[in-house]
Coordinates of C-alpha atoms in Angstrom, one line a residue:
M11 CA 4.2 -15.6 -18.4
E12 CA 0.5 -15.6 -19.4
F13 CA -1.8 -13.1 -17.7
E14 CA -5.2 -11.5 -18.0
L15 CA -5.6 -7.8 -17.3
E16 CA -9.0 -6.1 -16.9
P17 CA -10.1 -2.6 -15.9
L18 CA -12.7 -2.7 -13.2
A19 CA -13.6 0.9 -12.2
D20 CA -12.4 4.2 -13.6
Y21 CA -12.8 7.1 -11.3
A22 CA -9.9 8.9 -13.1
C23 CA -8.0 9.0 -9.8
H24 CA -5.3 11.7 -9.6
T25 CA -3.3 9.3 -7.3
G26 CA -5.1 6.0 -6.9
E27 CA -3.3 4.1 -4.1
G28 CA -3.5 1.6 -1.3
P29 CA -5.8 -1.2 -2.5
L30 CA -7.0 -3.5 0.3
Y31 CA -9.2 -6.6 0.1
H32 CA -12.0 -6.8 2.7
P33 CA -12.8 -10.6 3.0
G34 CA -16.0 -10.1 4.9
E35 CA -17.5 -8.0 2.1
D36 CA -15.6 -9.7 -0.8
A37 CA -14.7 -6.1 -1.9
I38 CA -11.7 -4.0 -2.8
Y39 CA -11.2 -0.6 -1.2
W40 CA -8.7 2.0 -2.5
T41 CA -8.0 5.7 -2.1
D42 CA -7.5 8.8 -4.3
I43 CA -5.1 10.7 -2.1
P44 CA -5.4 14.4 -3.3
N45 CA -9.1 14.1 -4.1
R46 CA -9.8 12.9 -0.6
R47 CA -12.0 9.9 -1.5
L48 CA -12.2 6.2 -0.8
F49 CA -13.7 3.7 -3.1
R50 CA -15.3 0.2 -2.8
Y51 CA -15.7 -2.4 -5.6
E52 CA -17.8 -5.5 -4.8
L53 CA -16.3 -8.4 -6.6
A54 CA -19.5 -10.5 -6.8
T55 CA -21.7 -7.8 -8.3
G56 CA -19.4 -5.3 -9.9
H57 CA -21.1 -2.5 -8.0
H58 CA -18.7 0.3 -7.0
E59 CA -19.1 3.5 -5.1
A60 CA -17.1 6.5 -3.7
F61 CA -17.0 7.9 -0.2
E62 CA -16.0 11.6 0.5
I63 CA -13.5 11.6 3.4
G64 CA -12.7 15.3 3.6
R65 CA -9.0 15.1 3.9
P66 CA -6.2 13.1 2.1
V67 CA -5.9 9.5 3.0
G68 CA -2.4 8.2 2.3
G69 CA -3.1 4.6 3.4
F70 CA -5.5 2.6 5.5
T71 CA -5.9 -0.8 7.3
L72 CA -8.8 -3.1 8.2
Q73 CA -9.2 -3.3 12.0
E74 CA -10.0 -6.6 13.7
D75 CA -13.4 -5.2 14.7
G76 CA -14.3 -4.4 11.1
Q77 CA -13.6 -0.7 11.1
F78 CA -11.0 1.0 8.9
L79 CA -8.0 2.8 10.3
L80 CA -7.2 5.8 8.1
F81 CA -3.8 7.4 7.9
M82 CA -4.1 11.1 6.8
D83 CA -2.4 14.4 6.5
G84 CA -0.7 16.1 9.5
G85 CA -0.1 12.7 11.1
A86 CA -3.8 12.2 11.8
I87 CA -5.1 8.7 12.3
A88 CA -8.8 7.9 12.6
L89 CA -11.3 5.0 12.7
W90 CA -13.9 5.1 10.0
S91 CA -16.7 2.9 8.6
P92 CA -18.3 3.4 5.2
G93 CA -20.8 6.3 5.4
G94 CA -19.6 7.2 8.9
T95 CA -17.6 10.0 10.5
L96 CA -14.0 10.1 11.6
D97 CA -13.2 9.0 15.1
Y98 CA -9.6 10.2 15.8
L99 CA -7.1 8.1 17.6
V100 CA -4.3 10.5 16.8
E101 CA -5.2 14.1 16.1
D102 CA -1.7 15.0 14.7
I103 CA 2.0 14.4 15.0
S104 CA 3.9 17.6 15.6
E105 CA 6.7 16.7 13.3
E106 CA 4.3 15.8 10.4
L107 CA 2.0 18.8 10.3
E108 CA 3.2 19.9 6.9
T109 CA 3.1 16.5 5.3
R110 CA 1.0 13.3 5.2
F111 CA 1.1 9.6 5.6
N112 CA 2.0 7.5 2.5
D113 CA 1.5 3.7 2.4
V114 CA 0.9 1.6 5.5
M115 CA 1.1 -2.1 6.4
V116 CA 0.1 -4.2 9.4
D117 CA 2.5 -6.5 11.0
T118 CA 1.9 -10.0 12.5
E119 CA 0.9 -8.5 15.9
G120 CA -1.6 -6.0 14.6
R121 CA 0.7 -3.0 14.8
V122 CA 1.0 -0.7 11.8
F123 CA 4.1 0.5 9.9
C124 CA 3.3 3.8 8.5
G125 CA 5.5 6.1 6.4
T126 CA 5.3 9.8 5.7
M127 CA 6.2 12.0 2.7
P128 CA 9.1 14.5 2.8
T129 CA 8.7 18.2 3.1
E130 CA 10.6 21.0 1.5
K131 CA 12.8 21.2 4.6
R132 CA 13.4 17.5 5.5
L133 CA 13.0 13.9 4.3
G134 CA 10.3 11.4 5.2
R135 CA 10.1 9.0 8.0
L136 CA 8.8 5.5 8.9
Y137 CA 6.8 5.1 12.1
R138 CA 5.2 2.2 14.0
L139 CA 1.7 2.7 15.4
N140 CA 1.6 0.4 18.4
D141 CA -1.5 -1.5 19.5
E142 CA -2.0 0.8 22.5
G143 CA -2.0 3.9 20.2
T144 CA 1.5 5.1 20.8
I145 CA 3.8 6.1 18.0
T146 CA 7.5 5.0 17.6
K147 CA 9.7 6.5 14.9
L148 CA 11.8 3.8 13.3
L149 CA 13.5 5.4 10.3
D150 CA 14.5 8.9 9.2
G151 CA 15.9 10.4 6.1
I152 CA 13.5 8.6 3.7
G153 CA 13.2 10.1 0.2
C154 CA 9.6 8.8 -0.4
S155 CA 8.2 6.2 1.9
N156 CA 6.3 3.5 0.0
G157 CA 5.3 -0.1 -0.4
M158 CA 6.1 -2.8 2.3
G159 CA 5.7 -6.6 2.7
F160 CA 6.9 -9.5 4.7
T161 CA 8.8 -12.6 3.6
R162 CA 6.6 -15.6 4.1
D163 CA 8.4 -16.7 7.3
H164 CA 7.9 -13.1 8.7
K165 CA 11.6 -12.8 9.6
F166 CA 12.2 -10.0 7.1
L167 CA 10.4 -6.9 6.0
F168 CA 10.7 -5.3 2.6
Y169 CA 10.4 -1.5 2.4
T170 CA 10.4 0.8 -0.6
D171 CA 12.1 4.2 -0.8
S172 CA 10.9 5.4 -4.2
A173 CA 13.2 8.4 -4.3
K174 CA 16.2 6.0 -4.1
R175 CA 14.6 3.6 -6.5
T176 CA 15.3 0.9 -3.9
I177 CA 13.4 -1.8 -2.1
Y178 CA 15.3 -2.6 1.1
R179 CA 15.2 -5.7 3.3
F180 CA 15.3 -5.5 7.1
A181 CA 15.4 -8.1 9.7
Y182 CA 12.1 -8.0 11.6
D183 CA 11.7 -8.5 15.3
K184 CA 8.2 -9.9 15.7
I185 CA 8.2 -9.5 19.5
R186 CA 9.3 -5.8 19.6
G187 CA 8.3 -4.8 16.1
N188 CA 11.8 -3.4 15.5
L189 CA 13.9 -3.4 12.3
A190 CA 17.6 -4.1 11.9
R191 CA 20.3 -5.0 9.3
Q192 CA 19.1 -2.8 6.4
R193 CA 20.3 -3.8 3.0
P194 CA 19.2 -3.1 -0.6
F195 CA 17.2 -5.9 -2.1
I196 CA 16.1 -4.5 -5.4
V197 CA 17.5 -1.4 -7.1
A198 CA 15.3 -0.4 -10.1
E199 CA 17.0 0.2 -13.4
E200 CA 17.0 3.7 -14.8
G201 CA 14.2 4.4 -17.3
G202 CA 12.0 1.5 -16.1
G203 CA 9.8 3.5 -13.7
V204 CA 10.0 4.1 -10.0
P205 CA 9.2 1.3 -7.4
D206 CA 5.9 2.3 -5.6
G207 CA 3.4 0.0 -3.8
M208 CA 4.1 -3.7 -3.5
T209 CA 2.9 -7.0 -2.1
V210 CA 4.3 -10.5 -1.5
D211 CA 2.6 -13.6 -2.9
A212 CA 2.1 -17.1 -1.3
A213 CA 5.4 -18.3 -2.7
G214 CA 7.4 -15.4 -1.4
N215 CA 7.6 -13.6 -4.7
L216 CA 7.6 -9.8 -4.5
W217 CA 5.4 -7.7 -6.8
S218 CA 6.3 -4.1 -7.3
A219 CA 4.2 -1.4 -9.0
R220 CA 6.2 0.9 -11.2
W221 CA 5.3 4.6 -11.2
D222 CA 6.1 6.0 -14.7
G223 CA 7.0 2.5 -15.7
S224 CA 3.7 1.3 -17.1
C225 CA 4.2 -2.1 -15.5
L226 CA 4.1 -4.4 -12.5
V227 CA 7.4 -6.3 -11.9
G228 CA 7.6 -9.6 -10.0
Y229 CA 10.8 -10.8 -8.3
T230 CA 11.7 -14.2 -6.8
P231 CA 12.6 -14.5 -3.1
Q232 CA 16.2 -14.3 -4.2
G233 CA 15.6 -10.9 -6.0
R234 CA 15.7 -12.2 -9.6
E235 CA 13.2 -10.7 -12.0
L236 CA 10.3 -13.2 -12.5
A237 CA 7.9 -11.3 -14.7
R238 CA 7.1 -7.9 -16.0
V239 CA 3.4 -7.2 -16.7
P240 CA 2.7 -4.2 -19.0
F241 CA -0.2 -1.8 -18.3
P242 CA -1.9 0.6 -20.7
V243 CA -1.2 3.5 -18.4
K244 CA 2.0 5.3 -17.2
K245 CA 1.6 5.4 -13.5
V246 CA 1.1 2.0 -11.8
S247 CA 0.9 2.7 -8.1
S248 CA 0.1 -0.3 -6.0
V249 CA -1.1 -3.9 -5.8
I250 CA -2.8 -6.3 -3.4
F251 CA -4.1 -9.9 -3.6
G252 CA -7.8 -10.5 -3.1
G253 CA -10.8 -12.6 -3.9
P254 CA -12.1 -15.7 -1.9
N255 CA -9.0 -17.7 -3.1
Y256 CA -6.6 -14.8 -3.2
D257 CA -5.9 -15.6 -6.8
Q258 CA -6.6 -12.1 -8.2
M259 CA -4.3 -9.1 -8.0
F260 CA -5.9 -5.7 -7.8
V261 CA -3.8 -2.8 -9.1
T262 CA -4.3 1.0 -8.6
T263 CA -3.1 3.5 -11.1
A264 CA -2.7 7.3 -11.2
G265 CA -2.7 10.1 -13.7
G266 CA -6.5 10.4 -14.2
H267 CA -6.2 14.2 -14.4
Q268 CA -3.9 13.9 -17.4
K269 CA -5.2 11.0 -19.5
E270 CA -4.0 12.6 -22.7
T271 CA -0.4 11.8 -21.6
D272 CA -0.8 8.9 -19.1
G273 CA -3.3 6.8 -21.0
A274 CA -7.1 6.6 -21.5
L275 CA -7.4 4.3 -18.4
A276 CA -5.0 6.3 -16.2
G277 CA -6.5 6.4 -12.7
A278 CA -8.5 3.2 -13.0
L279 CA -8.5 0.1 -10.8
F280 CA -7.4 -3.0 -12.6
R281 CA -7.7 -6.8 -11.9
L282 CA -4.8 -9.0 -12.9
T283 CA -4.8 -12.8 -12.9
I284 CA -1.7 -14.9 -13.5
P285 CA -2.2 -18.6 -13.6
G286 CA -0.4 -20.3 -10.6
I287 CA 0.1 -17.0 -8.7
T288 CA -1.8 -16.6 -5.5
G289 CA -1.5 -14.4 -2.5
V290 CA -2.4 -14.6 1.2
A291 CA -4.7 -12.6 3.5
E292 CA -3.3 -9.3 4.9
F293 CA -3.0 -9.0 8.7
V294 CA -5.7 -6.9 10.4
S295 CA -4.8 -4.0 12.8
R296 CA -5.6 -4.2 16.5
V297 CA -4.8 -0.6 17.5
G298 CA -6.9 0.6 20.4
L299 CA -8.8 -2.7 20.7

């Protein structure tokens, strides 16, 4: 499969994650979790900048009103606009005080599926943040909660547990926001990297970033490997479609604190284009609106 891969901005992210396209700004946002910063790259101009947040942001969504919804450490969830302060919707979650959120995704109704990292004493969880601001715990016993995506008909949700090297598929109840009938969809081979962030393209193909695998792997809707795109860095962390025609893939990487082992461009944001592969717009969250 032909492709073009290009580094866009290198902030040497320790853990670059969570890329998200903002169609109103024609810009990509992403986070460096432990360094407590968000970044913006404007596609039309190539201008990019960093924002100091002050606490780790494990994932974020774009709200219907144009603000961002940040998912942070301790179960905290806050509204934010570039250059502004944090306006907390959820101060903390008592069961998540020793950990943080990791990867989030908006569903068809504007609710947010949001996973948490494990602690030394217990495994992680997957929650649903409902539109009125309440929290519902959906899954427990998660090794490392990671990338999610919907099938094109929105009847099923893909969910990555990195520690188990597995992307699961769940039946998705659009009305209630519940998950059912869990089954493994992709089990990553040993030695090929760990499944991390992911997205689904317009044809229903799943694209999974591989931490320590130096690649992005595409799968057909039936789970057959479609493509394996190599990267010049070790830790490929997440991917999203963007651009006015959603024909560009934006890929975050990690390891900027150890470029000597993870690659000279470790921690950079990349743009990947594959002829014939396009995505769709992400849903916007409507929490508290």
